[in-house]
Short mmCIF file of C-alpha atoms and ligand atoms in Angstrom, two decimals:
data_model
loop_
_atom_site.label_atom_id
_atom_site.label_comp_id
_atom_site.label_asym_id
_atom_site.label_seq_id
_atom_site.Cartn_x
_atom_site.Cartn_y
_atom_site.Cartn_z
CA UNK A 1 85.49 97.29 45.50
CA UNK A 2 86.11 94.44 47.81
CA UNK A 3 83.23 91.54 48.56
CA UNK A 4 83.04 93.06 51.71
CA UNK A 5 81.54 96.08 50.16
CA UNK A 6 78.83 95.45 47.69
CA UNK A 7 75.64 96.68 46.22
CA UNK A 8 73.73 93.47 45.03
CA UNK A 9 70.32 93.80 43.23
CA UNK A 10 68.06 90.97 43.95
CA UNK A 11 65.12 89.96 41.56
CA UNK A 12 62.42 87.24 42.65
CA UNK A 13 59.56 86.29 40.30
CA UNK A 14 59.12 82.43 41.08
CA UNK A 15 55.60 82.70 41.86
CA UNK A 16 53.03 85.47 41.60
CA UNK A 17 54.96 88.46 43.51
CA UNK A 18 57.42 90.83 41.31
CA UNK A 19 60.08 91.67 43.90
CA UNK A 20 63.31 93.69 43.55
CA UNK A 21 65.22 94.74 46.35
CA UNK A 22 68.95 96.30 47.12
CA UNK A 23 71.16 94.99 49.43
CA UNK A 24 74.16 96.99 50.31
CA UNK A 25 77.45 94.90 52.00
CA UNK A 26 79.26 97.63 54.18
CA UNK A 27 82.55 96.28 55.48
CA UNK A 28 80.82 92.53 55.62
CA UNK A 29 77.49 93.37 56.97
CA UNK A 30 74.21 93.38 54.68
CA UNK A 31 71.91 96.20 55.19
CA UNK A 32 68.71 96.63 53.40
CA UNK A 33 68.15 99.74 51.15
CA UNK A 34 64.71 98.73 49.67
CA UNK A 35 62.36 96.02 48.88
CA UNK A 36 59.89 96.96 45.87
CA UNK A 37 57.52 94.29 45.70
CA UNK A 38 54.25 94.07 43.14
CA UNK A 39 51.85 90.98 43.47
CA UNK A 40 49.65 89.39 40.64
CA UNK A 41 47.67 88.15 43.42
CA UNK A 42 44.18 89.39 43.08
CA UNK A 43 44.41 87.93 39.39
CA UNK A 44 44.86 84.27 40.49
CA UNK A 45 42.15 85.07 42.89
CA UNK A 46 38.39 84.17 40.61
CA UNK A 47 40.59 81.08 39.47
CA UNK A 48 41.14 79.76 43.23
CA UNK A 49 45.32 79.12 42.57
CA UNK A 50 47.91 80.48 40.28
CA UNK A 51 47.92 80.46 37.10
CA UNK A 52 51.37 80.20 35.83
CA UNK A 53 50.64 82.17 32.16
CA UNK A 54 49.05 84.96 34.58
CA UNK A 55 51.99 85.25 36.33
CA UNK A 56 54.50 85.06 33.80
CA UNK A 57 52.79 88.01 32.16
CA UNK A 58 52.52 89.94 35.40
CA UNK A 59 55.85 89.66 36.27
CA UNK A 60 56.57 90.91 32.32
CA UNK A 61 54.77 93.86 32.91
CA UNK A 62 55.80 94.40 36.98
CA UNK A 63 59.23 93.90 36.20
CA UNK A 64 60.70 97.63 34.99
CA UNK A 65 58.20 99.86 36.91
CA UNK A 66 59.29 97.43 39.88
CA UNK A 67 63.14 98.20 39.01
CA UNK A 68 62.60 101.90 38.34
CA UNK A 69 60.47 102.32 42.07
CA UNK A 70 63.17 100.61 43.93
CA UNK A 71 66.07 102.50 42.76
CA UNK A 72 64.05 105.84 43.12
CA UNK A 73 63.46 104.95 46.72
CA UNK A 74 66.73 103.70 47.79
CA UNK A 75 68.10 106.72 45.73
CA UNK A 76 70.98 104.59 43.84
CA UNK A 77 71.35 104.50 39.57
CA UNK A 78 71.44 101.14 38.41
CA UNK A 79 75.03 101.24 37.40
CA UNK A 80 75.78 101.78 41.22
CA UNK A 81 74.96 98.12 41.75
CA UNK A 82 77.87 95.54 41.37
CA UNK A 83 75.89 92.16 41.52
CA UNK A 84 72.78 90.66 40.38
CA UNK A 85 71.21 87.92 42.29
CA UNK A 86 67.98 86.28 40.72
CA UNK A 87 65.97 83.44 41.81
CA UNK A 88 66.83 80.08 39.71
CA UNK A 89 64.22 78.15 41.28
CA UNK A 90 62.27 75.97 42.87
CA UNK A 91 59.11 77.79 41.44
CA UNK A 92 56.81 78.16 38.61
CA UNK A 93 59.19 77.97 35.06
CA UNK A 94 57.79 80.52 32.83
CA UNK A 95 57.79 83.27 35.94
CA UNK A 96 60.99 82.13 36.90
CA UNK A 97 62.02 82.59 33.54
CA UNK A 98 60.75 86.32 33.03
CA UNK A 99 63.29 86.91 36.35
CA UNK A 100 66.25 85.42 35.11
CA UNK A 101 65.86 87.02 31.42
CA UNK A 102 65.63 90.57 33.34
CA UNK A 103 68.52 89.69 35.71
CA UNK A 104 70.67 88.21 32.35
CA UNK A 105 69.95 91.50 30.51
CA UNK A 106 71.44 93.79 33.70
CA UNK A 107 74.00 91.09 33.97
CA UNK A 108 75.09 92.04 30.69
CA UNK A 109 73.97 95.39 29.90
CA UNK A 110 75.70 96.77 33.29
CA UNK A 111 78.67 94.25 32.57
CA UNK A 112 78.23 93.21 36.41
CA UNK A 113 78.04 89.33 38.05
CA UNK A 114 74.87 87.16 38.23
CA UNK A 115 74.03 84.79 40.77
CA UNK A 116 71.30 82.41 40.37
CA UNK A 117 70.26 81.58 44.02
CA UNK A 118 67.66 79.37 45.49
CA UNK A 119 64.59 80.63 46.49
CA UNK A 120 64.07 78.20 49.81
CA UNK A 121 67.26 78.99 51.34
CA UNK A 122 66.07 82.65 50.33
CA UNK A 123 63.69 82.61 53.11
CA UNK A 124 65.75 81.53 55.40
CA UNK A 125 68.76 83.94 54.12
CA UNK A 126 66.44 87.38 55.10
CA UNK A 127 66.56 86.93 58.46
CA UNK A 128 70.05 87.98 58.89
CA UNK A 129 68.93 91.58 57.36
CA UNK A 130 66.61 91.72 60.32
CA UNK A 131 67.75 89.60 63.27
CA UNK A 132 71.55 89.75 62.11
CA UNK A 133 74.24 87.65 61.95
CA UNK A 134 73.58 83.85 61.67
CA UNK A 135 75.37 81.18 64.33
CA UNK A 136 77.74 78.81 63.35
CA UNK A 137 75.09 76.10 63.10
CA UNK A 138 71.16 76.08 63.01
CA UNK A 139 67.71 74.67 62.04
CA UNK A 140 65.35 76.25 59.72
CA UNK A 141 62.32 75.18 58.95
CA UNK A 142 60.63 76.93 55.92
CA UNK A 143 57.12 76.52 55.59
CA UNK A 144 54.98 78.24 51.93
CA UNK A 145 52.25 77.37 49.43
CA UNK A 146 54.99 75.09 47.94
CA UNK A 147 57.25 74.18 51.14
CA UNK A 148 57.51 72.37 54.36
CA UNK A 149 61.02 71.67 54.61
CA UNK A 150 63.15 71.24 57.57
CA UNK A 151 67.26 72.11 57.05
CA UNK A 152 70.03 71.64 58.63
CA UNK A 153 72.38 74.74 58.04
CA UNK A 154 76.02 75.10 58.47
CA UNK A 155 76.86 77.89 55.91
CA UNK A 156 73.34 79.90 54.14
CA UNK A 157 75.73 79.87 51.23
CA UNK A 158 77.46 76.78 50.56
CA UNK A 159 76.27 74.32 52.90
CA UNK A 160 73.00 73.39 53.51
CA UNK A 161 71.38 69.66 54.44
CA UNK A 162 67.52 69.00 53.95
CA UNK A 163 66.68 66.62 56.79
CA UNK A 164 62.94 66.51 55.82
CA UNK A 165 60.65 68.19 53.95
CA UNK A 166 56.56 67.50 53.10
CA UNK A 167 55.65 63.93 51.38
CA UNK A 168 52.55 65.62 49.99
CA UNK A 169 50.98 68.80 50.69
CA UNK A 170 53.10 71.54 52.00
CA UNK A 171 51.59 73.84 55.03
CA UNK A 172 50.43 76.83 53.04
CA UNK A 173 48.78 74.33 50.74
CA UNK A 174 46.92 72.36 53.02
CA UNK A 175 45.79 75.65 54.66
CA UNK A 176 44.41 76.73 50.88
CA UNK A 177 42.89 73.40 50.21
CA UNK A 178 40.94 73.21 53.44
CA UNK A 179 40.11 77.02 52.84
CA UNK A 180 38.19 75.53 49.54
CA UNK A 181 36.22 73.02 51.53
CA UNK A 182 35.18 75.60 54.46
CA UNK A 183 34.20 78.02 51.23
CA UNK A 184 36.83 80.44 52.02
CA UNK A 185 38.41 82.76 49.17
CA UNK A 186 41.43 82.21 48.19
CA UNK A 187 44.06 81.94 49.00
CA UNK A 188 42.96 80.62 52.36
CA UNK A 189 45.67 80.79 55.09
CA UNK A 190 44.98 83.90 56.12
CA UNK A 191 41.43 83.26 56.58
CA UNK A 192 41.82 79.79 58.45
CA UNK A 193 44.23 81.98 60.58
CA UNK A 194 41.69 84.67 61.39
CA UNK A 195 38.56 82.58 62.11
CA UNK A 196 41.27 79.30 64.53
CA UNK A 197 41.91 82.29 66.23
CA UNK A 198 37.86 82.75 67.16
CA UNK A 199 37.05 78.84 67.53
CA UNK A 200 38.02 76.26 70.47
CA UNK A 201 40.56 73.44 69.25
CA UNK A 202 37.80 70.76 69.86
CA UNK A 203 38.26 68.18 67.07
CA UNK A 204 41.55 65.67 67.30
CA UNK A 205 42.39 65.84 63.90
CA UNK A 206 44.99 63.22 62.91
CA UNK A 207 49.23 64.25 63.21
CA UNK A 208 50.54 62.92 60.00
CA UNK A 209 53.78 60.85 60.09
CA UNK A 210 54.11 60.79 63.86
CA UNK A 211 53.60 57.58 64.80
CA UNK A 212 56.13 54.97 66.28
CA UNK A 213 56.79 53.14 62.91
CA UNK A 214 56.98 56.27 60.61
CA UNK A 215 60.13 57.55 63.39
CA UNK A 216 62.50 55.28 61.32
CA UNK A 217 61.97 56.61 57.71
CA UNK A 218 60.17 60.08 57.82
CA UNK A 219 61.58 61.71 61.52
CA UNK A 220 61.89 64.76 59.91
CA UNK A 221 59.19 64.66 57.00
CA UNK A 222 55.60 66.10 56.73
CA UNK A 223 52.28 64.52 55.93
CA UNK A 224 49.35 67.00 55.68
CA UNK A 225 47.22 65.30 52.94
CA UNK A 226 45.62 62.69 55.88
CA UNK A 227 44.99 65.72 57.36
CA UNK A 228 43.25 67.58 55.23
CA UNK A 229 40.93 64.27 54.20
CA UNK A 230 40.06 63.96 57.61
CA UNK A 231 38.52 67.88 57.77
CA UNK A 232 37.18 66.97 54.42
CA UNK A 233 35.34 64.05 55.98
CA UNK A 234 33.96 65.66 59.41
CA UNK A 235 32.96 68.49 57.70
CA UNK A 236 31.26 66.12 55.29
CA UNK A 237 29.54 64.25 57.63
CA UNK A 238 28.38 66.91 59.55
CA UNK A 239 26.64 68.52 56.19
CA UNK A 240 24.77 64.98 55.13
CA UNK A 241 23.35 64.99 58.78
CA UNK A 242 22.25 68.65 58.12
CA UNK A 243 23.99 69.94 60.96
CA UNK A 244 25.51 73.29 61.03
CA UNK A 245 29.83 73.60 60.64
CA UNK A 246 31.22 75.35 63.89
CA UNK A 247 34.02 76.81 60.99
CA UNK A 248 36.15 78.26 63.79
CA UNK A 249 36.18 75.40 65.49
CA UNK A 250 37.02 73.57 62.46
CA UNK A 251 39.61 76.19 61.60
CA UNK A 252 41.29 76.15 65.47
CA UNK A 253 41.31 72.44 65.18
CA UNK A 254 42.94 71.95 61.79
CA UNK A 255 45.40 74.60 62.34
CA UNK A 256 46.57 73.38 65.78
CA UNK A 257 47.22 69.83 64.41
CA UNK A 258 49.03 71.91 62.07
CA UNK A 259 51.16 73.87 64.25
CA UNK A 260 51.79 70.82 66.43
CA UNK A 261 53.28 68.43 63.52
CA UNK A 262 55.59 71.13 62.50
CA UNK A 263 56.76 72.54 65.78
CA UNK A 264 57.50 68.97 67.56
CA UNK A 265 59.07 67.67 64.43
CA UNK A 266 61.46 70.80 64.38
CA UNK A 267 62.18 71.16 68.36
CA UNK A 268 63.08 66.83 67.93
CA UNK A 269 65.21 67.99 65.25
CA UNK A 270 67.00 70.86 66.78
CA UNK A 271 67.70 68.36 70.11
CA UNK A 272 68.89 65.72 67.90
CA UNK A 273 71.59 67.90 66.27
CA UNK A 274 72.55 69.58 69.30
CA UNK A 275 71.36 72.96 67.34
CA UNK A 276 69.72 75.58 69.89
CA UNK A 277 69.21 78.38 67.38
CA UNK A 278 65.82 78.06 64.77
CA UNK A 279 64.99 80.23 62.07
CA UNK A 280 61.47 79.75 60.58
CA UNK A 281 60.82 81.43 57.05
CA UNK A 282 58.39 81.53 54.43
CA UNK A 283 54.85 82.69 53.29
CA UNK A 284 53.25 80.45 56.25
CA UNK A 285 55.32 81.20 59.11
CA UNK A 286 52.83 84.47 58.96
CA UNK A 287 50.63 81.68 60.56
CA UNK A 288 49.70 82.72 64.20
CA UNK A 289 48.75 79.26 65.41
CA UNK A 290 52.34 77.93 64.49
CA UNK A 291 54.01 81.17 65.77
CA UNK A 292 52.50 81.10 69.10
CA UNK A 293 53.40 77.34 69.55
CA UNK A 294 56.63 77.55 68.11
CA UNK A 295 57.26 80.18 70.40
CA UNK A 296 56.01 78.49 73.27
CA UNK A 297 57.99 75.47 72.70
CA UNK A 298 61.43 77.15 71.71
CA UNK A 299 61.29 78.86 75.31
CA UNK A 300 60.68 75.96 76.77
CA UNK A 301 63.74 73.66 75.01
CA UNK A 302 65.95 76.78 75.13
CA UNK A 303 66.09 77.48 71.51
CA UNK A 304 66.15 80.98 70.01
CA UNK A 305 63.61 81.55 67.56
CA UNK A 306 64.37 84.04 65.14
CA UNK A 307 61.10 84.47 62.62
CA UNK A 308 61.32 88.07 60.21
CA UNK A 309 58.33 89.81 60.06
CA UNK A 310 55.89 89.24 58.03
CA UNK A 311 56.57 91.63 55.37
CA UNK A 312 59.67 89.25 54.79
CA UNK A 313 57.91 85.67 54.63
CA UNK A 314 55.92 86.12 51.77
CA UNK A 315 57.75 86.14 48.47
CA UNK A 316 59.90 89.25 48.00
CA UNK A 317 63.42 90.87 46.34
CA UNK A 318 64.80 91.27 49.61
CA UNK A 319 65.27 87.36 50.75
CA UNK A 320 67.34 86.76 46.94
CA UNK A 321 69.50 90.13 47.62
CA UNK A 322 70.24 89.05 51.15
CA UNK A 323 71.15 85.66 49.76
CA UNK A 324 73.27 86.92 47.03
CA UNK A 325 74.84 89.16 48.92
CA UNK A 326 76.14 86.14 51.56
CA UNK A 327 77.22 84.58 47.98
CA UNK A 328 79.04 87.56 47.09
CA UNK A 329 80.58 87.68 50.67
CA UNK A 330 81.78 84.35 50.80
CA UNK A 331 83.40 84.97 46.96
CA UNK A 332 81.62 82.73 45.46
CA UNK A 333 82.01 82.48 41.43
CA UNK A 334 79.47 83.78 39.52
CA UNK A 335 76.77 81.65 37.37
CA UNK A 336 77.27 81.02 33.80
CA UNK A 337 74.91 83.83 31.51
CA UNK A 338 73.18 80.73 30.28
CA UNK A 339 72.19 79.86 33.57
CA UNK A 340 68.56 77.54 33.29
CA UNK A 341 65.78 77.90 35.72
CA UNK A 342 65.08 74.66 37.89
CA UNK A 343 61.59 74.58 38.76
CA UNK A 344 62.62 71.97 41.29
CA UNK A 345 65.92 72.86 41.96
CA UNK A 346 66.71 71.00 45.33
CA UNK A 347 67.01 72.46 48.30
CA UNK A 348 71.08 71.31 48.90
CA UNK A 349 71.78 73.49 45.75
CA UNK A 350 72.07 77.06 47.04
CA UNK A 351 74.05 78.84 43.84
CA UNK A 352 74.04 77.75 40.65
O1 LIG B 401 55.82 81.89 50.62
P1 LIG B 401 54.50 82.24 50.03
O2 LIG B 401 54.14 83.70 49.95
O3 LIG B 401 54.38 81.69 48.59
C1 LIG B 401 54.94 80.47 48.25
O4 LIG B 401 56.14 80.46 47.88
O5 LIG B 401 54.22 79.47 48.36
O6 LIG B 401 53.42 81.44 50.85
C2 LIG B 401 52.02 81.61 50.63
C3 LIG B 401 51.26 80.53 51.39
C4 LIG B 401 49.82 80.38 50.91
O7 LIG B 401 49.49 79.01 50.88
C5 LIG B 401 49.03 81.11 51.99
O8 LIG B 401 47.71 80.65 52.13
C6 LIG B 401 49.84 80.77 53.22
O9 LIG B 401 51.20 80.82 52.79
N1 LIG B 401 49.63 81.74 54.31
C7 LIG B 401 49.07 81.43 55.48
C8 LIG B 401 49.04 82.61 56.25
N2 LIG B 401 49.58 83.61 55.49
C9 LIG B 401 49.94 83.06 54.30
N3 LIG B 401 48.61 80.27 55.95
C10 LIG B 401 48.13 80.27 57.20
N4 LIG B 401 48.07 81.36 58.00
C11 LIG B 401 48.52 82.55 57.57
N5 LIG B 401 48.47 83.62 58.36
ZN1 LIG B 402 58.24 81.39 48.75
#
């Protein structure tokens, strides 16, 4: 078997979703099979974030059942796959650690490769199972509950360049944190999603690091912490004079100042390096506000956007199989068995 043909096994556990998906590499192309996914979601939930010993122990008990369902669906036995990709990090260490001990134990029990990949350039890695083959050169801004980073990418596999990435919060977290103060459950993107899309943009909420003197040292970077004080303070405000919270309005506000940091930021990128393809990944590029205006604003600089579906931009098996499997095409050695997780691997590390 030849690394243009390949069945690669991808295991992700860096956070709170068990997922395990099979790529297959046909004559150089990926394809999806399946992509089993099992989320200890609803557990975090009453605590209002993740717990990492919740996960850990989710993922423990996820992990097999998750295995077994994906290889029933995609109809393949377990020795039929010839590499293992598993997340190495950034994440959570004891979840990431209950993935790469499962992904060791195939490694070795099937006598097949392992590939510790990063997670980040995970997200962006999917979107060639769904939109296809990558261009030479592009941006790719990935934006989670842990994320807002901007890169540069020549090669998903070996050659990737972070040209900015969140000083503070990142997107999905600023989302969750302002949920909390509007007394939305967690976690509470979706939520602030569903109710901006009700409300009126009426409140100017502050653009983080887009001022004239920031341009210099943080082009590229994020700021969403000013941000979410300044919600914190009108909605405070409004409360001590007893005055009702227009929430959507609050919401449409927020998440437009949001939308508007990331998708300038990213288009002035994109000019800047002469780049006129974009591929936006992660759990909060499910965010409507920032997919209508990053739409919008694409069409309008003549940049393709290329965003997966949704299915594909939270946490899942199929973004580390797709990414191993452009490791395996490219020939790539494998990791050591010893490999260590890196809860904060960096983002210019693809393999390990
Ligand atoms: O990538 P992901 O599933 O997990 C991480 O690796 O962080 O991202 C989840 C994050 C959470 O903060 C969640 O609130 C946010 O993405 N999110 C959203 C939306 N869907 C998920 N935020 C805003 N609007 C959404 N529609
Ligand atoms: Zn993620």
């Amino acid at each position: 078997m030849t690394d243009r043909d390949a069945l690669v096994l991808g295991i992700e556990t860096s956070c709170d979703e068990t997922g395990v998906a099979l790529v297959r590499v046909a004559d150089g192309r990926p394809e999806l099979l399946v992509d089993a996914v099992a989320s200890s979601v609803d557990e975090h939930a009453r605590f209002g974030g993740i717990i990492p010993e919740v996960a850990s122990r989710a993922h423990l008990e996820a992990m097999l059942p998750t295995l077994d369902r994906a290889l029933d669906t995609a109809g393949v036995a377990l020795d039929d796959v010839t590499a293992i990709a598993v997340t190495a990090g950034p994440g959570l260490v004891g979840p990431l650690t209950v993935g790469a001990a499962a992904a060791k134990a195939l490694a070795v029990g099937l006598g097949r490769p392992l590939h510790g990949v990063n997670h980040v350039i995970g997200h962006v890695a999917v979107d060639e199972l769904v939109h296809g083959p990558f261009p030479e050169r592009f941006l790719a801004l990935v934006v989670s509950g842990g994320h807002s980073s901007l890169l540069l990418v020549n090669d998903i596999a070996t050659d990737v360049t972070e040209l900015g990435q969140t000083l503070d919060d990142a997107a999905g977290e600023a989302f969750d944190k302002v949920g909390r103060l509007l007394g939305l459950p967690y976690p509470g993107g979706p939520h602030i999603d569903r109710l901006a899309r009700e409300g009126r943009s009426t409140i100017r909420f502050p653009r983080g690091l887009t001022a004239a003197k920031d341009q210099a040292a943080h082009a590229y970077d994020f700021s969403f912490s000013g941000l979410k004080t300044a919600v914190a303070r009108w909605v405070e405000a409004r409360q001590d004079a007893g005055e009702e919270i227009p929430v959507p309005d609050v919401a449409a506000s927020f998440a437009e100042a949001v939308a508007d940091v990331l998708t300038a930021k990213t288009i002035a990128a994109c000019r800047r390096h002469g780049v006129d393809t974009l591929v936006i990944g992660g759990g909060f590029s499910a965010n409507s506000q920032l997919r209508e205006m990053a739409a919008a604003r694409c069409a309008e600089a003549g940049i393709t956007l290329r965003i997966p579906p949704i299915r594909f931009c939270t946490d899942n098996g199929a973004m580390i199989a797709a990414l191993g499997s452009a490791v395996v095409r490219r020939g790539l050695p494998p990791s050591p068995l010893d490999l260590a997780v890196d809860s904060s691997m960096p983002l210019t590390r693809v393999t390990v």
